[in-house]
N, CA, C and O atoms as a MOPAC input file, in Angstrom:
PM7 MOZYME 1SCF
protein

 N    -27.72100 1    -2.20500 1     4.95100 1
 C    -25.77500 1    -2.95500 1     5.19300 1
 C    -25.27900 1    -3.10800 1     3.45000 1
 O    -25.93100 1    -2.92100 1     2.42200 1
 N    -24.05800 1    -3.46600 1     3.63400 1
 C    -23.25700 1    -3.93600 1     2.76700 1
 C    -22.70000 1    -5.27100 1     3.97600 1
 O    -22.68500 1    -5.36500 1     5.20300 1
 N    -22.35800 1    -6.01000 1     3.00900 1
 C    -22.26900 1    -7.34100 1     2.92900 1
 C    -20.79300 1    -7.86200 1     2.22000 1
 O    -20.54800 1    -7.44000 1     1.09000 1
 N    -20.11500 1    -8.49700 1     2.68100 1
 C    -18.95700 1    -8.91600 1     1.88600 1
 C    -18.57000 1   -10.85700 1     2.09300 1
 O    -18.84200 1   -11.41300 1     3.15700 1
 N    -18.06300 1   -11.47700 1     1.14800 1
 C    -18.03100 1   -12.49100 1     1.36400 1
 C    -16.94400 1   -12.87600 1     0.55100 1
 O    -16.84800 1   -12.72600 1    -0.66700 1
 N    -15.69800 1   -13.66000 1     1.74600 1
 C    -14.76100 1   -14.31100 1     0.91600 1
 C    -14.65800 1   -15.55900 1     1.30800 1
 O    -14.56100 1   -15.87400 1     2.49400 1
 N    -14.67400 1   -16.48500 1     0.22100 1
 C    -14.60400 1   -18.10400 1     0.65100 1
 C    -12.60500 1   -19.12500 1     0.41200 1
 O    -11.85600 1   -18.71700 1    -0.47600 1
 N    -12.43500 1   -19.58700 1     0.76900 1
 C    -11.48600 1   -20.22800 1     1.06400 1
 C    -11.87900 1   -21.75000 1     1.18400 1
 O    -12.02200 1   -22.15600 1     2.33700 1
 N    -12.02900 1   -22.44800 1     0.39000 1
 C    -12.26400 1   -23.93500 1     0.44100 1
 C    -14.22500 1   -23.77100 1     0.60500 1
 O    -14.88800 1   -22.77100 1     0.33000 1
 N    -14.66800 1   -24.93700 1     1.06300 1
 C    -16.18600 1   -25.31100 1     0.72600 1
 C    -16.34600 1   -24.95800 1     2.25600 1
 O    -17.52300 1   -25.11900 1     2.57900 1
 N    -15.84800 1   -24.68600 1     2.92200 1
 C    -16.64000 1   -24.26000 1     4.54700 1
 C    -16.16900 1   -22.69900 1     4.97800 1
 O    -16.81700 1   -21.96400 1     5.72300 1
 N    -15.12400 1   -22.43000 1     4.45200 1
 C    -13.99200 1   -21.43200 1     5.28500 1
 C    -14.55800 1   -20.27000 1     5.05700 1
 O    -14.25200 1   -20.10800 1     3.87600 1
 N    -15.08300 1   -19.47900 1     5.31700 1
 C    -15.65900 1   -17.92000 1     4.70500 1
 C    -14.87100 1   -17.20200 1     5.76000 1
 O    -14.18500 1   -17.78000 1     6.60300 1
 N    -15.10000 1   -15.14900 1     5.59600 1
 C    -14.74300 1   -14.75600 1     6.30000 1
 C    -16.16300 1   -12.92300 1     5.71000 1
 O    -16.02700 1   -12.14200 1     4.76800 1
 N    -17.13300 1   -12.96500 1     6.66000 1
 C    -18.27300 1   -11.71700 1     5.74900 1
 C    -17.96400 1   -10.32300 1     7.13900 1
 O    -17.99700 1   -10.49800 1     8.35700 1
 N    -17.73800 1    -9.27300 1     6.53100 1
 C    -17.97400 1    -8.57800 1     7.61000 1
 C    -19.33200 1    -7.99700 1     7.00900 1
 O    -19.66200 1    -8.01300 1     5.82300 1
 N    -20.00800 1    -7.50900 1     8.02800 1
 C    -21.34400 1    -7.60400 1     7.83100 1
 C    -21.78700 1    -6.42700 1     7.99000 1
 O    -22.73800 1    -6.20200 1     7.24200 1
 N    -21.29900 1    -4.97900 1     9.11300 1
 C    -21.45500 1    -3.48600 1     9.04300 1
 C    -20.00700 1    -2.83500 1     9.45300 1
 O    -19.21200 1    -3.56500 1    10.04600 1
 N    -19.72300 1    -1.77100 1     9.21800 1
 C    -19.38100 1    -1.23900 1    10.14500 1
 C    -19.86100 1     0.62600 1    10.49300 1
 O    -20.28500 1     1.59100 1     9.85800 1
 N    -19.44000 1     0.26600 1    11.96400 1
 C    -20.21300 1     0.83100 1    13.00000 1
 C    -19.67700 1     2.12400 1    13.95400 1
 O    -18.51100 1     2.10300 1    14.34800 1
 N    -20.49500 1     3.15700 1    14.28100 1
 C    -19.28200 1     3.66700 1    14.81500 1
 C    -19.15000 1     3.42100 1    16.54500 1
 O    -18.80300 1     4.26900 1    17.36800 1
 N    -19.45500 1     2.30400 1    16.75000 1
 C    -18.75800 1     1.96600 1    18.42500 1
 C    -17.37100 1     0.81600 1    17.20000 1
 O    -16.33000 1     0.79000 1    17.85600 1
 N    -17.21600 1     0.24700 1    16.23400 1
 C    -16.82500 1    -1.06900 1    16.31200 1
 C    -17.63800 1    -1.93300 1    14.90700 1
 O    -18.80300 1    -1.65100 1    14.63100 1
 N    -16.79700 1    -3.07100 1    14.04100 1
 C    -17.23700 1    -3.57700 1    13.38100 1
 C    -17.67900 1    -5.23500 1    13.60000 1
 O    -17.05200 1    -6.00000 1    14.33400 1
 N    -19.39300 1    -5.77100 1    12.47300 1
 C    -19.76700 1    -6.98200 1    12.38100 1
 C    -19.33100 1    -7.50300 1    11.70400 1
 O    -19.59200 1    -7.28200 1    10.52200 1
 N    -17.93800 1    -9.01300 1    12.27500 1
 C    -17.99500 1    -9.94800 1    11.23500 1
 C    -18.24400 1   -11.06000 1    10.74500 1
 O    -17.87600 1   -11.03000 1     9.57100 1
 N    -18.64700 1   -11.97600 1    10.98800 1
 C    -19.14300 1   -13.89900 1    10.38400 1
 C    -17.97700 1   -14.35200 1     9.95300 1
 O    -17.24000 1   -14.03000 1     9.02200 1
 N    -17.91500 1   -15.44500 1    11.08600 1
 C    -17.18000 1   -16.16800 1     9.81700 1
 C    -17.99100 1   -18.11900 1    10.35000 1
 O    -19.05200 1   -18.33800 1    10.93600 1
 N    -17.20300 1   -18.89100 1     9.96000 1
 C    -17.77000 1   -20.31400 1    10.36300 1
 C    -18.42500 1   -20.48900 1    11.44600 1
 O    -19.61500 1   -20.80100 1    11.46100 1
 N    -17.66100 1   -20.29000 1    12.55100 1
 C    -17.54500 1   -20.14100 1    14.12600 1
 C    -19.32000 1   -19.26000 1    14.35500 1
 O    -20.34900 1   -19.85400 1    14.67700 1
 N    -19.23300 1   -18.23800 1    14.16100 1
 C    -20.24300 1   -17.35600 1    14.27900 1
 C    -19.83100 1   -16.76100 1    13.89900 1
 O    -19.06500 1   -16.85200 1    12.93900 1
 N    -20.51900 1   -14.83500 1    15.15700 1
 C    -20.80700 1   -13.54700 1    14.32500 1
 C    -19.88100 1   -12.39200 1    15.30800 1
 O    -19.96200 1   -12.44700 1    16.53500 1
 N    -19.31500 1   -11.72300 1    14.85600 1
 C    -18.54100 1   -11.52600 1    16.08200 1
 C    -18.52400 1    -9.90200 1    16.85100 1
 O    -19.07200 1    -9.64000 1    15.78000 1
 N    -18.45000 1    -8.76400 1    17.52600 1
 C    -18.34600 1    -7.70100 1    17.02500 1
 C    -16.99900 1    -7.36900 1    17.17200 1
 O    -16.22300 1    -8.16100 1    17.70800 1
 N    -16.75700 1    -6.64100 1    16.89100 1
 C    -14.85900 1    -5.81900 1    17.07300 1
 C    -14.75800 1    -4.47800 1    17.89900 1
 O    -14.21300 1    -3.62900 1    17.19300 1
 N    -15.01300 1    -4.10000 1    18.85600 1
 C    -14.71500 1    -2.59600 1    19.18300 1
 C    -13.91400 1    -2.17200 1    18.83700 1
 O    -13.00000 1    -2.95200 1    18.57000 1
 N    -13.70400 1    -0.92300 1    18.63000 1
 C    -12.47600 1    -0.22300 1    18.50000 1
 C    -11.48700 1    -0.17700 1    19.20200 1
 O    -10.28300 1    -0.18900 1    18.94300 1
 N    -12.37000 1    -0.09200 1    20.62600 1
 C    -11.71600 1     0.07600 1    22.26800 1
 C    -10.19900 1    -1.18000 1    22.16900 1
 O     -9.00900 1    -1.17900 1    22.48500 1
 N    -11.17700 1    -2.10400 1    21.54000 1
 C     -9.61700 1    -3.75900 1    21.92800 1
 C     -9.32400 1    -3.77800 1    20.36500 1
 O     -8.40500 1    -4.57300 1    20.16600 1
 N     -9.72400 1    -3.25200 1    19.29700 1
 C     -9.59500 1    -3.19700 1    17.70700 1
 C     -9.46400 1    -2.28200 1    17.01300 1
 O    -10.06300 1    -1.81600 1    16.04300 1
 N     -8.19000 1    -1.92100 1    17.87100 1
 C     -8.15800 1     0.34500 1    17.36000 1
 C     -7.72500 1     0.21300 1    15.79200 1
 O     -7.66000 1     1.29000 1    15.19800 1
 N     -7.45900 1    -0.80600 1    15.14000 1
 C     -6.96800 1    -0.59700 1    13.80200 1
 C     -7.84800 1    -0.65500 1    13.11100 1
 O     -7.39200 1    -0.64600 1    11.96700 1
 N     -9.45900 1    -0.74500 1    13.08100 1
 C    -10.41500 1    -0.13200 1    12.57600 1
 C    -10.61500 1     0.56500 1    12.75300 1
 O    -11.40800 1     1.03600 1    11.93700 1
 N    -10.36200 1     1.18900 1    13.52500 1
 C    -11.09100 1     2.83900 1    13.74300 1
 C    -10.80800 1     3.61100 1    13.26300 1
 O    -11.37200 1     4.65200 1    13.59900 1
 N    -10.02300 1     3.68100 1    12.43100 1
 C     -9.32200 1     5.16000 1    11.47800 1
 C     -9.33200 1     4.07100 1     9.77900 1
 O     -8.95800 1     4.25200 1     8.62000 1
 N     -9.67200 1     3.50000 1    10.18000 1
 C     -8.92500 1     2.84700 1     8.66900 1
 C    -10.72000 1     2.43200 1     7.26400 1
 O    -11.89900 1     2.08300 1     7.31100 1
 N     -9.67600 1     2.81200 1     6.31500 1
 C    -10.45500 1     3.05100 1     5.57600 1
 C    -12.00600 1     1.86400 1     5.05200 1
 O    -11.93200 1     0.67900 1     4.72800 1
 N    -13.00400 1     2.55900 1     5.12600 1
 C    -14.41100 1     1.30000 1     4.12900 1
 C    -13.46200 1     0.09700 1     3.52700 1
 O    -13.13700 1    -0.93800 1     4.11000 1
 N    -13.16100 1     0.45600 1     2.40200 1
 C    -12.66400 1    -0.45900 1     1.80300 1
 C    -11.91000 1    -1.57400 1     2.11500 1
 O    -12.18300 1    -2.74000 1     1.83100 1
 N    -10.68900 1    -1.04700 1     2.87500 1
 C     -9.76600 1    -2.14200 1     4.13700 1
 C    -10.04600 1    -2.96900 1     4.82400 1
 O     -9.53400 1    -4.04300 1     5.14000 1
 N    -11.43000 1    -2.13300 1     5.22600 1
 C    -12.23800 1    -2.78100 1     6.57300 1
 C    -13.42200 1    -4.33900 1     5.65600 1
 O    -14.20600 1    -5.09400 1     6.23000 1
 N    -13.11500 1    -4.29600 1     4.34900 1
 C    -13.85600 1    -4.95200 1     3.69100 1
 C    -12.87100 1    -5.71000 1     3.23900 1
 O    -13.07000 1    -6.92000 1     3.35500 1
 N    -11.95100 1    -5.40700 1     2.79900 1
 C    -11.01400 1    -6.70000 1     2.55900 1
 C    -10.46500 1    -7.41400 1     3.38800 1
 O     -9.35300 1    -7.20000 1     3.87100 1
 N    -11.26600 1    -8.43500 1     3.66300 1
 C    -10.70300 1    -9.54700 1     4.99200 1
 C    -10.73100 1   -10.98000 1     3.77800 1
 O    -11.22400 1   -11.33400 1     2.70700 1
 N     -9.85300 1   -11.40100 1     4.82700 1
 C     -9.42500 1   -13.04500 1     3.79500 1
 C     -9.31100 1   -13.26000 1     5.25500 1
 O     -8.99700 1   -12.65100 1     6.27800 1
 N     -9.94900 1   -15.07500 1     4.63300 1
 C     -9.52500 1   -16.25100 1     5.38600 1
 C     -7.76200 1   -16.32000 1     5.28400 1
 O     -7.00800 1   -15.94000 1     4.38800 1
 N     -7.43100 1   -17.10300 1     6.86600 1
 C     -5.50300 1   -17.16500 1     6.86100 1
 C     -6.18700 1   -18.38400 1     7.06300 1
 O     -7.26100 1   -18.64300 1     7.60800 1
 N     -5.13000 1   -19.24100 1     6.37400 1
 C     -6.27500 1   -20.20400 1     6.14500 1
 C     -7.13800 1   -21.32800 1     6.91400 1
 O     -7.55900 1   -22.03100 1     5.99500 1
 N     -7.47700 1   -21.70200 1     7.76900 1
 C     -8.26100 1   -22.17300 1     8.20900 1
 C     -8.83900 1   -21.92800 1    10.07000 1
 O     -9.73600 1   -22.44400 1    10.73600 1
 N     -7.92200 1   -21.02600 1    10.32300 1
 C     -8.06900 1   -20.73900 1    11.98100 1
 C     -7.80800 1   -19.14500 1    12.03600 1
 O     -7.40500 1   -18.78100 1    13.14000 1
 N     -7.91500 1   -18.39000 1    11.32900 1
 C     -7.37800 1   -17.40900 1    10.75000 1
 C     -7.80100 1   -16.24400 1    10.24300 1
 O     -7.94300 1   -16.63300 1     9.08400 1
 N     -8.31300 1   -14.39200 1    10.19400 1
 C     -8.55800 1   -13.95200 1     9.51500 1
 C     -7.64100 1   -12.51600 1     8.82300 1
 O     -6.88100 1   -11.90500 1     9.57400 1
 N     -7.77300 1   -12.16600 1     7.65200 1
 C     -6.30700 1   -11.56800 1     7.61700 1
 C     -7.04600 1   -10.03400 1     6.65200 1
 O     -7.63700 1   -10.32100 1     5.61200 1
 N     -6.95400 1    -8.20300 1     7.12800 1
 C     -7.03300 1    -7.49400 1     6.35500 1
 C     -5.82000 1    -7.10700 1     6.57200 1
 O     -5.32600 1    -6.52200 1     7.53600 1
 N     -5.04200 1    -7.75500 1     4.86800 1
 C     -3.64300 1    -7.30900 1     4.46400 1
 C     -4.06200 1    -5.71500 1     4.23700 1
 O     -3.73400 1    -5.12700 1     5.26700 1
 N     -4.56500 1    -4.93200 1     3.43700 1
 C     -3.65100 1    -3.39300 1     4.20300 1
 C     -3.85400 1    -2.78300 1     5.00800 1
 O     -3.38800 1    -1.65000 1     5.12800 1
 N     -5.02700 1    -3.63600 1     6.25700 1
 C     -4.31400 1    -2.90700 1     7.75100 1
 C     -3.08400 1    -3.71000 1     8.44400 1
 O     -2.68100 1    -3.37000 1     9.55700 1
 N     -2.33700 1    -5.11300 1     7.52200 1
 C     -1.45500 1    -5.38800 1     7.96300 1
 C     -1.96000 1    -6.06500 1     9.75200 1
 O     -1.36600 1    -5.56900 1    10.70900 1
 N     -2.76300 1    -6.88100 1     9.95000 1
 C     -3.60300 1    -7.25800 1    10.83900 1
 C     -4.05300 1    -8.84300 1    10.67500 1
 O     -4.88000 1    -9.16300 1     9.82100 1
 N     -3.66200 1    -9.45900 1    11.24300 1
 C     -3.64300 1   -10.89200 1    11.63700 1
 C     -4.63700 1   -10.97100 1    12.63800 1
 O     -4.49100 1   -10.19800 1    13.58500 1
 N     -6.01900 1   -12.03800 1    12.65400 1
 C     -6.29000 1   -12.45100 1    14.34700 1
 C     -6.99600 1   -14.43500 1    14.32100 1
 O     -7.76000 1   -15.05800 1    13.58400 1
 N     -6.22800 1   -14.74500 1    15.49400 1
 C     -6.69700 1   -16.21500 1    15.11800 1
 C     -8.53800 1   -16.30000 1    15.82000 1
 O     -9.07800 1   -15.90600 1    16.85400 1
 N     -8.80800 1   -16.73800 1    15.08200 1
 C    -10.66200 1   -16.99300 1    14.97900 1
 C    -10.85700 1   -17.60300 1    16.63300 1
 O    -12.02100 1   -17.61000 1    17.03500 1
 N    -10.08700 1   -17.96500 1    17.32100 1
 C     -9.73100 1   -18.86200 1    18.57800 1
 C     -9.79100 1   -17.38100 1    19.93100 1
 O    -10.49100 1   -17.37700 1    20.94400 1
 N     -9.00900 1   -16.49300 1    19.56100 1
 C     -9.16200 1   -15.83700 1    20.14500 1
 C    -10.48600 1   -14.79700 1    20.58800 1
 O    -10.71100 1   -14.11200 1    21.58600 1
 N    -11.35300 1   -15.10000 1    19.09000 1
 C    -12.72100 1   -14.12200 1    19.01600 1
 C    -13.51400 1   -15.36100 1    20.04800 1
 O    -13.98500 1   -15.01200 1    21.13100 1
 N    -13.59100 1   -16.69800 1    19.62000 1
 C    -14.13700 1   -17.47200 1    20.54100 1
 C    -14.14400 1   -17.20800 1    22.28100 1
 O    -14.90900 1   -16.98000 1    23.21800 1
 N    -12.70200 1   -17.41900 1    21.94800 1
 C    -12.63200 1   -17.54000 1    23.69800 1
 C    -11.45800 1   -16.31900 1    24.02600 1
 O    -10.23200 1   -16.40800 1    24.09800 1
 N    -12.50800 1   -14.98200 1    24.21300 1
 C    -10.84400 1   -13.74400 1    24.70700 1
 C    -10.39000 1   -14.03000 1    25.81300 1
 O     -9.19200 1   -13.78900 1    25.95900 1
 N    -11.06800 1   -14.58000 1    26.87900 1
 C    -10.91200 1   -15.04600 1    28.16200 1
 C     -9.13600 1   -15.48100 1    27.99400 1
 O     -8.23700 1   -14.98500 1    28.67200 1
 N     -9.03000 1   -16.12800 1    27.32300 1
 C     -7.34600 1   -16.66300 1    26.64800 1
 C     -6.15200 1   -15.48500 1    26.79300 1
 O     -5.14600 1   -15.40700 1    27.49800 1
 N     -6.55500 1   -14.90200 1    26.11800 1
 C     -5.95500 1   -13.74500 1    25.27700 1
 C     -6.24300 1   -12.72200 1    26.15000 1
 O     -7.26800 1   -12.07800 1    25.92900 1
 N     -5.31800 1   -12.33700 1    27.42400 1
 C     -5.42100 1   -10.69500 1    27.73500 1
 C     -5.13300 1   -10.43100 1    27.86100 1
 O     -4.76200 1   -10.31200 1    29.02900 1
 N     -4.60300 1    -9.62300 1    26.63300 1
 C     -3.60400 1    -8.87700 1    26.35100 1
 C     -4.51400 1    -8.03800 1    25.80000 1
 O     -5.26200 1    -8.77900 1    25.16100 1
 N     -4.95200 1    -6.70600 1    25.65500 1
 C     -5.37100 1    -5.62300 1    24.33200 1
 C     -4.26900 1    -4.77500 1    24.18800 1
 O     -3.19400 1    -4.56500 1    24.75100 1
 N     -5.04400 1    -4.28000 1    23.04300 1
 C     -4.27300 1    -3.56600 1    22.11400 1
 C     -4.03700 1    -2.12800 1    21.61500 1
 O     -3.34600 1    -1.50200 1    20.81100 1
 N     -5.41500 1    -1.87800 1    22.94600 1
 C     -6.20500 1    -0.21500 1    22.92700 1
 C     -4.11300 1     0.05000 1    24.55400 1
 O     -3.88100 1     1.13300 1    25.09000 1

């Protein structure tokens, strides 16, 4: 399984664990998360290199620049607070 790690400061990081047929697995300081393509469709047709090209956006966001995708970490921790879906 290929892993990718980018650091921004001493305790802020994002890591893509895996690209699976159903979605991607990522890890940030707050925990590990599965992002299914049904809820995050931008990743479904993205290239492997674009998915692994992820970075922290400040201390509370994640950015995939090539895909023009930004996610707030809070939306991963508390999806019930973000009822809108993108699919």
